[in-house]
Coordinates of C-alpha atoms in Angstrom, one line a residue:
Chain A
M242 CA 96.1 91.7 112.1
S243 CA 97.5 90.1 115.3
D244 CA 95.3 87.5 116.8
K245 CA 95.4 89.3 120.1
E246 CA 93.9 92.4 118.6
T247 CA 90.2 93.2 118.8
N248 CA 89.3 94.7 115.5
I249 CA 86.0 96.4 115.7
L250 CA 83.8 97.6 112.8
I251 CA 81.1 100.1 113.6
A252 CA 78.9 101.1 110.7
G253 CA 75.7 102.8 110.0
F254 CA 74.4 105.9 108.3
G255 CA 75.8 109.3 108.8
G256 CA 74.2 110.9 111.8
Q257 CA 73.7 107.7 113.8
G258 CA 76.8 108.4 115.9
V259 CA 79.1 105.8 114.3
I260 CA 82.2 107.9 114.6
L261 CA 81.2 109.1 118.1
A262 CA 80.8 105.5 119.3
G263 CA 84.3 104.8 118.0
N264 CA 85.7 107.8 119.8
V265 CA 84.0 106.8 123.1
L266 CA 85.7 103.4 122.7
A267 CA 89.0 105.0 122.0
Y268 CA 88.7 107.2 125.1
A269 CA 87.7 104.2 127.2
C270 CA 90.9 102.5 126.1
I271 CA 93.0 105.3 127.4
D272 CA 91.4 104.9 130.8
A273 CA 91.7 101.1 130.6
G274 CA 95.4 101.4 129.8
K275 CA 95.0 99.7 126.5
N276 CA 96.5 100.5 123.1
V277 CA 94.0 101.7 120.6
C278 CA 94.0 102.9 117.0
A279 CA 90.9 104.3 115.3
M280 CA 90.2 105.2 111.7
A281 CA 86.9 106.7 110.6
S282 CA 85.7 107.1 107.0
Y283 CA 86.1 110.7 106.0
G284 CA 85.4 113.2 103.2
A285 CA 82.4 112.7 101.1
E286 CA 80.3 111.2 104.0
V287 CA 77.1 113.1 104.7
R288 CA 74.1 112.7 107.0
G289 CA 72.2 109.7 105.6
G290 CA 75.2 108.3 103.7
T291 CA 77.2 105.4 105.0
A292 CA 79.7 106.0 107.8
K293 CA 82.1 103.5 109.3
A294 CA 84.7 103.5 112.0
L295 CA 87.4 100.9 112.6
I296 CA 88.9 100.5 116.0
S297 CA 91.8 98.2 117.0
I298 CA 92.2 97.5 120.7
S299 CA 95.2 95.5 122.1
D300 CA 97.5 95.1 125.1
E301 CA 100.3 95.1 122.6
E302 CA 101.6 97.6 120.0
I303 CA 99.1 98.1 117.2
D304 CA 100.8 98.3 113.8
S305 CA 98.4 98.3 110.8
P306 CA 95.7 100.9 111.1
I307 CA 94.0 99.1 108.1
I308 CA 91.6 96.4 109.1
T309 CA 90.1 94.3 106.4
R310 CA 88.7 91.5 108.5
P311 CA 87.1 92.8 111.7
N312 CA 86.5 90.2 114.5
L313 CA 83.7 92.2 116.3
A314 CA 81.1 94.5 114.7
M315 CA 78.3 96.8 115.6
I316 CA 76.0 97.5 112.6
M317 CA 73.3 100.2 112.8
N318 CA 71.5 100.0 109.4
A319 CA 70.6 97.6 106.6
P320 CA 72.8 99.0 103.8
S321 CA 75.9 98.7 106.1
Y322 CA 74.9 95.2 107.0
I323 CA 74.7 94.2 103.4
K324 CA 78.0 96.0 102.6
Y325 CA 80.1 94.7 105.4
I326 CA 78.7 91.4 106.8
D327 CA 80.9 89.2 104.5
T328 CA 84.1 91.0 105.7
I329 CA 83.6 89.9 109.3
L330 CA 85.7 86.9 110.5
P331 CA 83.7 83.7 111.2
G332 CA 82.8 83.2 114.8
S333 CA 82.7 86.9 115.6
V334 CA 80.0 88.7 117.6
V335 CA 77.9 91.1 115.5
I336 CA 75.6 93.5 117.3
I337 CA 72.8 94.7 115.0
N338 CA 70.2 97.4 115.3
S339 CA 67.2 95.2 115.0
S340 CA 64.8 98.2 115.1
I341 CA 65.7 99.0 111.5
I342 CA 67.5 95.9 110.1
E343 CA 65.0 93.3 108.8
T344 CA 65.5 90.0 110.8
S345 CA 65.1 88.1 107.5
L346 CA 68.5 89.6 106.5
T347 CA 70.3 88.4 109.5
K348 CA 70.3 84.6 109.0
K349 CA 74.0 84.6 108.4
S350 CA 75.6 81.4 109.6
G351 CA 79.0 81.3 111.3
L352 CA 78.5 84.6 113.1
D353 CA 77.1 85.3 116.6
I354 CA 74.5 87.9 115.7
V355 CA 72.8 89.7 118.5
G356 CA 69.8 91.9 117.8
V357 CA 69.3 95.1 119.9
D358 CA 66.1 97.1 119.5
A359 CA 68.3 100.2 119.8
T360 CA 66.5 102.9 117.8
N361 CA 63.1 102.1 119.4
L362 CA 64.7 102.1 122.9
A363 CA 66.4 105.4 122.2
I364 CA 63.2 107.0 121.0
R365 CA 61.6 105.8 124.3
M366 CA 64.4 107.4 126.2
G367 CA 63.6 110.6 124.5
N368 CA 66.6 110.9 122.1
I369 CA 66.9 108.8 119.0
K370 CA 70.6 109.7 118.8
V371 CA 71.6 107.5 121.8
A372 CA 70.9 104.3 119.8
N373 CA 74.6 104.0 119.2
I374 CA 75.5 104.0 122.9
I375 CA 72.7 101.5 123.7
M376 CA 74.3 99.2 121.2
L377 CA 77.8 99.9 122.6
G378 CA 76.5 98.9 126.1
A379 CA 75.2 95.6 124.7
M380 CA 78.4 95.0 122.8
L381 CA 80.5 95.6 126.0
K382 CA 78.4 93.2 128.0
K383 CA 78.4 90.5 125.4
T384 CA 82.1 90.6 124.8
G385 CA 83.7 92.0 127.9
I386 CA 86.5 93.7 125.9
L387 CA 86.6 96.6 128.3
Q388 CA 85.3 97.2 131.8
P389 CA 82.0 99.2 131.8
Q390 CA 83.5 101.8 134.1
A391 CA 86.2 102.5 131.5
V392 CA 83.5 103.3 128.9
V393 CA 81.6 105.5 131.4
D394 CA 84.9 107.3 132.0
G395 CA 85.4 107.5 128.2
M396 CA 82.0 109.1 127.8
K397 CA 83.0 111.6 130.5
R398 CA 86.0 112.5 128.3
A399 CA 83.9 112.7 125.2
F400 CA 81.0 114.8 126.6
Y401 CA 81.5 116.1 130.1
K402 CA 83.5 119.3 129.4
T403 CA 81.7 120.5 126.4
K404 CA 78.2 118.9 126.4
R405 CA 77.5 117.9 130.0
G406 CA 73.7 117.4 129.4
L407 CA 74.5 114.8 126.8
Y408 CA 76.8 112.9 129.2
Y409 CA 73.9 112.0 131.5
I410 CA 71.6 110.6 128.8
N411 CA 74.4 108.7 127.2
E412 CA 75.4 107.2 130.5
S413 CA 71.8 106.0 131.0
A414 CA 71.8 104.7 127.4
F415 CA 75.0 102.8 128.0
R416 CA 73.7 101.2 131.2
M417 CA 70.4 100.3 129.5
G418 CA 72.3 98.5 126.7
F419 CA 74.6 96.8 129.1
E420 CA 71.6 95.4 131.1
L421 CA 69.8 94.2 127.9
I422 CA 72.2 91.2 127.4
Chain B
M73 CA 88.0 115.7 119.8
A74 CA 90.4 118.4 120.6
E75 CA 88.7 120.3 123.3
N76 CA 88.2 117.2 125.4
N77 CA 91.9 116.7 125.7
I78 CA 93.3 120.1 126.4
G79 CA 94.4 120.3 130.0
S80 CA 93.9 116.6 130.4
D81 CA 95.9 115.3 133.4
S82 CA 96.5 112.0 131.6
K83 CA 99.9 111.6 130.0
R84 CA 98.2 109.8 127.2
V85 CA 96.0 112.0 125.1
L86 CA 93.8 111.1 122.1
L87 CA 94.0 113.1 119.0
K88 CA 94.0 112.7 115.2
G89 CA 97.3 112.9 113.4
N90 CA 96.3 116.1 111.8
E91 CA 95.3 117.6 115.2
A92 CA 98.6 116.5 116.8
V93 CA 100.4 118.4 114.1
G94 CA 98.5 121.5 115.2
E95 CA 99.1 121.1 118.9
A96 CA 102.8 120.5 118.2
A97 CA 103.0 123.7 116.3
I98 CA 101.4 125.5 119.2
K99 CA 103.9 124.0 121.6
A100 CA 106.9 124.8 119.3
G101 CA 105.9 128.5 119.3
C102 CA 104.5 128.7 115.8
Q103 CA 103.4 132.4 115.6
C104 CA 101.5 132.4 112.3
Y105 CA 99.6 129.8 110.5
F106 CA 98.2 130.4 107.0
A107 CA 96.3 127.7 105.0
Y108 CA 93.3 126.8 103.0
P109 CA 91.1 123.7 103.7
I110 CA 91.4 120.5 101.8
T111 CA 90.6 116.9 102.6
P112 CA 92.3 114.9 104.2
Q113 CA 94.2 117.6 106.1
T114 CA 91.4 120.0 107.2
E115 CA 91.5 119.0 110.9
T116 CA 94.8 120.9 111.2
P117 CA 93.3 124.3 110.3
E118 CA 90.2 123.4 112.2
Y119 CA 92.2 122.7 115.3
L120 CA 94.4 125.7 114.9
S121 CA 91.5 128.0 114.2
R122 CA 90.6 127.5 117.9
R123 CA 94.0 127.1 119.5
M124 CA 95.8 130.0 117.7
E125 CA 93.1 132.3 118.9
T126 CA 93.2 131.3 122.5
E127 CA 97.0 131.6 122.3
N128 CA 96.6 135.1 120.8
R129 CA 98.6 134.2 117.7
V130 CA 97.9 134.6 113.9
F131 CA 95.5 132.2 112.3
L132 CA 94.4 133.1 108.8
Q133 CA 92.4 131.1 106.3
A134 CA 93.7 132.5 103.1
E135 CA 91.8 132.9 99.9
S136 CA 93.9 130.2 98.2
E137 CA 96.9 128.0 98.7
V138 CA 99.0 130.4 96.6
A139 CA 98.1 133.3 98.9
A140 CA 98.8 131.1 102.0
I141 CA 102.3 130.2 100.9
N142 CA 103.1 133.8 100.1
M143 CA 101.9 134.8 103.5
V144 CA 104.3 132.2 104.9
F145 CA 107.0 133.8 102.8
G146 CA 106.3 137.2 104.3
A147 CA 106.1 136.0 107.9
A148 CA 109.2 133.9 107.6
A149 CA 111.1 136.9 106.2
A150 CA 110.0 138.9 109.2
G151 CA 111.5 136.2 111.4
A152 CA 108.4 134.5 112.7
R153 CA 107.9 130.8 113.2
V154 CA 105.4 130.0 110.6
M155 CA 103.5 127.0 109.2
T156 CA 101.1 126.0 106.4
S157 CA 99.4 122.8 105.6
S158 CA 97.6 121.3 102.7
S159 CA 97.1 118.1 100.7
S160 CA 98.6 117.2 97.3
P161 CA 96.7 119.5 94.8
G162 CA 97.1 122.3 97.3
I163 CA 100.8 121.6 97.7
S164 CA 101.3 121.7 93.9
L165 CA 99.8 125.2 94.0
K166 CA 102.2 126.3 96.7
Q167 CA 105.3 125.2 94.7
E168 CA 106.2 128.6 93.3
G169 CA 106.2 130.1 96.8
I170 CA 108.2 127.2 98.2
S171 CA 110.9 127.7 95.6
Y172 CA 111.0 131.4 96.5
I173 CA 111.3 130.5 100.2
A174 CA 114.1 128.0 99.5
G175 CA 115.9 130.5 97.3
A176 CA 115.6 133.2 100.0
E177 CA 116.8 130.8 102.6
L178 CA 113.9 131.3 104.9
P179 CA 112.6 128.8 107.5
C180 CA 109.1 127.5 107.4
V181 CA 107.1 124.3 108.1
I182 CA 104.9 122.8 105.4
I183 CA 102.5 119.9 106.1
N184 CA 101.5 117.7 103.2
V185 CA 98.8 115.1 104.0
V186 CA 99.2 113.3 100.7
R187 CA 96.1 112.1 98.8
G188 CA 95.6 110.3 95.5
G189 CA 96.7 112.0 92.3
P190 CA 97.5 113.2 89.7
G191 CA 95.2 116.1 89.2
L192 CA 92.4 116.5 91.8
G193 CA 92.7 112.7 92.1
N194 CA 90.7 111.5 95.1
I195 CA 90.8 111.9 98.9
E196 CA 92.3 108.5 99.8
A197 CA 95.7 108.2 101.3
S198 CA 98.7 108.1 98.9
Q199 CA 102.4 108.5 98.8
A200 CA 102.6 109.6 95.2
D201 CA 104.0 113.1 96.1
Y202 CA 107.4 111.5 97.0
F203 CA 109.2 112.8 93.9
Q204 CA 107.7 116.3 94.3
T205 CA 108.7 116.6 98.0
T206 CA 112.2 114.9 97.9
R207 CA 113.3 116.6 94.6
G208 CA 112.4 120.2 95.6
G209 CA 109.1 120.4 93.9
G210 CA 109.2 123.8 92.4
H211 CA 111.7 125.3 89.9
G212 CA 115.4 125.6 90.5
D213 CA 118.0 123.6 92.3
Y214 CA 116.8 123.2 95.8
R215 CA 115.8 120.6 98.4
C216 CA 113.5 120.5 101.4
I217 CA 114.0 118.4 104.5
A218 CA 111.1 115.9 104.6
L219 CA 110.1 114.1 107.8
A220 CA 107.8 111.1 107.4
P221 CA 105.7 110.2 110.5
N222 CA 104.0 106.9 110.8
S223 CA 102.1 107.5 114.1
V224 CA 100.2 110.3 115.9
Q225 CA 103.2 110.4 118.3
E226 CA 105.5 111.1 115.4
C227 CA 103.1 113.6 113.9
Y228 CA 103.5 115.5 117.2
D229 CA 107.3 115.0 117.7
M230 CA 108.3 115.6 114.1
T231 CA 106.3 118.8 113.7
M232 CA 108.2 120.2 116.7
N233 CA 111.5 119.0 115.2
A234 CA 110.5 120.6 111.9
F235 CA 110.4 124.1 113.4
D236 CA 113.9 123.6 114.9
L237 CA 115.4 122.1 111.7
A238 CA 113.9 124.9 109.6
D239 CA 115.4 127.6 111.8
Y240 CA 118.7 125.7 112.2
Y241 CA 119.3 125.2 108.4
R242 CA 117.2 128.2 107.2
M243 CA 115.0 126.3 104.8
P244 CA 111.5 124.9 104.3
V245 CA 110.9 121.6 106.1
F246 CA 108.1 119.2 105.1
I247 CA 106.1 116.9 107.2
Q248 CA 105.1 114.2 104.6
S249 CA 102.0 112.6 106.1
D250 CA 99.2 110.8 104.3
G251 CA 95.5 110.4 104.4
I252 CA 95.8 107.4 106.8
I253 CA 98.3 108.9 109.3
G254 CA 96.5 112.3 109.2
Q255 CA 93.1 110.7 110.0
L256 CA 94.4 108.2 112.5
V257 CA 93.2 108.5 116.1
E258 CA 95.5 107.0 118.7
P259 CA 96.8 107.9 122.2
F260 CA 100.2 109.7 122.4
E261 CA 102.3 111.5 125.0
M262 CA 101.6 115.2 124.7
H263 CA 104.9 116.3 126.2
P264 CA 106.1 119.9 126.4
Y265 CA 108.2 121.3 123.6
K266 CA 111.6 119.5 123.4
P267 CA 114.1 121.7 121.4
M268 CA 116.4 119.7 119.2
F269 CA 119.3 122.1 119.5
E270 CA 120.7 123.8 122.6
K271 CA 120.9 127.1 120.7
L272 CA 119.5 128.2 117.4
P273 CA 121.3 130.9 115.3
P274 CA 119.8 134.3 115.9
K275 CA 117.7 135.6 113.0
T276 CA 120.0 138.5 112.2
W277 CA 118.8 138.4 108.6
A278 CA 115.1 139.0 109.4
L279 CA 113.2 142.1 108.3
T280 CA 112.4 143.5 111.7
G281 CA 112.7 147.3 111.0
C282 CA 116.2 148.6 110.3
A283 CA 116.3 151.7 112.5
G284 CA 119.9 152.0 113.7
R285 CA 121.2 149.2 111.6
K286 CA 122.0 148.3 108.0
P287 CA 118.8 147.2 106.2
N288 CA 118.4 143.5 105.5
V289 CA 117.3 142.4 102.1
V290 CA 115.4 139.2 101.3
R291 CA 115.2 138.5 97.6
T292 CA 115.3 135.7 95.0
L293 CA 116.0 137.8 91.9
Y294 CA 119.6 138.0 90.8
M295 CA 119.6 139.5 87.3
T296 CA 123.3 140.1 86.6
P297 CA 126.3 137.7 87.0
A298 CA 127.7 140.0 89.6
D299 CA 124.6 139.5 91.7
G300 CA 125.8 136.0 92.5
L301 CA 123.1 133.5 91.7
E302 CA 125.8 130.9 91.0
Q303 CA 127.3 131.5 94.4
L304 CA 123.8 131.1 96.0
N305 CA 123.4 127.8 94.2
R306 CA 126.9 126.7 95.4
K307 CA 126.1 127.8 99.0
L308 CA 122.8 125.9 98.9
E309 CA 124.5 122.8 97.5
Q310 CA 127.0 122.9 100.4
K311 CA 124.1 123.3 102.9
Y312 CA 122.3 120.3 101.4
K313 CA 125.5 118.2 101.5
K314 CA 125.9 119.1 105.2
I315 CA 122.3 118.1 105.9
Q316 CA 122.7 114.8 104.1
S317 CA 125.7 114.0 106.4
E318 CA 123.8 115.1 109.6
L319 CA 120.2 114.1 109.2
R320 CA 119.3 110.5 108.2
W321 CA 116.6 109.1 110.4
F322 CA 115.4 105.6 110.1
E323 CA 114.0 102.6 111.9
N324 CA 115.5 99.2 111.7
Y325 CA 113.1 96.5 112.7
N326 CA 114.6 92.9 112.5
C327 CA 116.9 93.8 109.6
D328 CA 120.0 92.2 111.0
G329 CA 120.4 88.8 109.4
A330 CA 117.2 89.2 107.4
D331 CA 116.6 87.3 104.2
L332 CA 114.1 89.8 103.0
I333 CA 114.0 93.5 104.0
I334 CA 110.8 95.4 103.3
I335 CA 111.4 99.1 102.8
A336 CA 108.5 101.4 103.5
Y337 CA 107.6 104.7 105.2
G338 CA 104.5 106.4 106.6
A339 CA 101.3 104.4 106.8
T340 CA 102.7 101.7 104.5
S341 CA 105.4 100.9 107.0
R342 CA 102.9 100.1 109.7
I343 CA 100.8 97.9 107.5
A344 CA 104.0 96.1 106.5
K345 CA 105.1 95.6 110.1
S346 CA 101.8 94.0 110.9
A347 CA 102.3 91.5 108.1
I348 CA 105.9 90.8 109.2
K349 CA 104.9 90.1 112.7
K350 CA 102.2 87.6 111.5
H351 CA 104.5 85.9 109.0
N352 CA 106.8 83.3 110.4
G353 CA 108.9 83.4 107.2
N354 CA 109.1 79.5 107.0
G355 CA 112.5 79.6 108.7
K356 CA 113.5 82.8 106.9
K357 CA 113.8 86.2 108.5
V358 CA 111.9 89.3 107.3
G359 CA 112.9 92.8 108.4
L360 CA 111.6 96.3 107.9
F361 CA 113.7 99.3 107.0
R362 CA 111.7 102.5 107.5
P363 CA 113.1 105.9 106.4
R364 CA 111.9 108.5 108.9
T365 CA 113.5 111.2 106.8
I366 CA 112.7 110.8 103.1
W367 CA 115.1 113.7 102.3
P368 CA 117.8 113.2 103.2
W369 CA 117.4 109.5 102.5
P370 CA 119.1 107.2 105.0
D371 CA 121.2 105.5 102.2
V372 CA 124.4 105.0 104.2
E373 CA 122.5 103.0 106.8
L374 CA 120.7 100.8 104.2
V375 CA 124.1 100.1 102.5
E376 CA 125.6 99.0 105.8
I377 CA 122.7 96.6 106.4
A378 CA 122.9 95.3 102.8
K379 CA 126.6 94.7 103.1
K380 CA 126.1 92.6 106.3
N381 CA 123.3 90.5 104.9
K382 CA 124.5 88.2 102.1
N383 CA 121.9 87.3 99.5
V384 CA 119.3 89.5 101.0
K385 CA 116.4 90.6 98.9
F386 CA 114.6 94.0 99.2
L387 CA 110.9 94.7 98.7
V388 CA 109.9 98.3 98.4
I389 CA 106.3 99.0 99.2
E390 CA 104.7 102.3 98.5
M391 CA 101.2 103.8 97.8
S392 CA 102.5 105.0 94.4
M393 CA 103.7 103.4 91.2
G394 CA 107.3 103.3 92.5
Q395 CA 109.0 106.5 93.5
M396 CA 111.0 105.8 96.6
L397 CA 112.0 102.7 94.7
E398 CA 114.4 104.9 92.7
D399 CA 116.2 106.1 95.9
V400 CA 116.6 102.5 97.1
Q401 CA 118.0 101.5 93.7
L402 CA 120.4 104.5 93.8
A403 CA 121.5 103.7 97.3
L404 CA 122.2 100.0 96.5
M405 CA 123.4 100.3 92.9
D406 CA 127.0 99.3 93.7
I407 CA 126.2 96.3 95.9
V408 CA 122.8 94.8 95.1
L409 CA 121.6 93.6 91.7
K410 CA 118.6 95.5 90.4
K411 CA 116.6 92.2 90.1
D412 CA 116.9 91.7 93.9
I413 CA 115.1 95.0 94.6
L414 CA 111.4 94.2 94.1
F415 CA 108.4 96.5 94.2
Y416 CA 104.9 96.3 95.4
G417 CA 102.6 99.3 95.1
M418 CA 99.9 101.2 93.2
G419 CA 98.9 104.8 92.8
G420 CA 95.5 106.5 92.8
G421 CA 94.6 106.3 96.5
W422 CA 95.2 102.5 96.8
N423 CA 96.6 101.1 100.0
P424 CA 98.1 97.7 100.8
T425 CA 96.5 95.5 103.5
P426 CA 98.3 93.4 106.0
E427 CA 97.0 90.4 104.1
S428 CA 98.2 91.5 100.7
I429 CA 101.7 92.2 102.1
Y430 CA 101.7 88.8 103.9
D431 CA 101.0 87.1 100.6
K432 CA 103.7 89.2 98.9
I433 CA 106.2 88.1 101.5
S434 CA 105.3 84.5 101.0
E435 CA 105.6 84.9 97.2
T436 CA 109.0 86.7 97.4
L437 CA 110.5 84.2 99.8
K438 CA 109.6 81.3 97.5
K439 CA 111.5 82.8 94.6

């Protein structure tokens, strides 16, 4: 709730890597020496259902893990856009997946909405699943909340030991997203 | 996320609360873990299914919660460090076994990641098992120590402490977590096992094979007066009194000189702290008193604070219809009017938000 906190909402449908994107950010915060607190939706969520992750990043102690008004968002599908757009604080940056969210939906005033053609770019890269990391790259460039190297290190933590092949494609996806903005 | 952290050279490690509980059990030398999956605690068995195997210890997913707690009973009787975990409906199923373990004076650690009730309820975070945990829970006169973490670090530290306290006092020890704290991911220091006591009493009562010595008997059935069930109850009562005098953990944030003191534990305490930091109080001071043990309850400490602060009001916040509220009223009954102890809470998987607590603070200070 503190003004110094970046409270990030990541939302999409199950399978798009919403929780993973949140975890990568959380790992990145460890390397960047920042405090972080992440809560993901749990339980009845299934592939195709709605998933969300809420991540607070701060240089100070983070108290409430409950975020009701995010001040940064990354929205990956239309149902999540409709569901959450009104909860986002005015003036916030909102990165949307313009491949699958109709642009007619995104005329919301008071928000800095940035479209990223993430799903199409990911398909072109050969793996639709990296759309989340492309968007993450764009979000990082747009907001500067963390150094890109911290996120690359975060992805190393998230993939390198167990899924090394996935590390390389995700790193490329991140750099592509970063350079889009 | 577990496997990405093991062996990490960083002092700060990222885990879920439920996973940190599992790693702490490993570090504290938990030899056996018996449980049955249930949301929102399933990350603990998931984590331990891997870690217990690599450590060559016993991991067993039982056929039910009832079976799991009776396995705990058996392993505890054999002298092992043993743990089980579940969430509210599963903990209700375990109550018969917990009563037996308390009656037999055996040590074990029980994790309750509380969710909405009654009945199957829902899978959202709740604190509505407070009565059950702090009043024993099963049948008979007994108590369980209950530690209430509000961060991933505390999930880790308190689980280690729970094993020591269980062995020291020979009784079940609860970690009373909730759906928010269990699911929370945050960095914490994964330090080596830090024992609470220099030396723990040897488990001379354990069933370890009696060749060359008098057999030990572990039982909870005392049919005739001569068997001594009354004496057992007296002995337990003495033990509980001793614990009440020795173990009252709490956090005092800004309570000295406060006009309003919020009393909350677990996830609720963090949401409240956020609201307190944001609220300037319009010249009035707002503090937070957080019990870190919910049994025994830190009543002596709250009374001390209440005596120092004249005209202070109290606001108890819980994810329940008002359970800890009764312990606050009991603690303060001789020195604070009941009308000055206010309550804000709801059951059924509801949680307060920093904004709603902020508004409640404003409203209370105006009165």
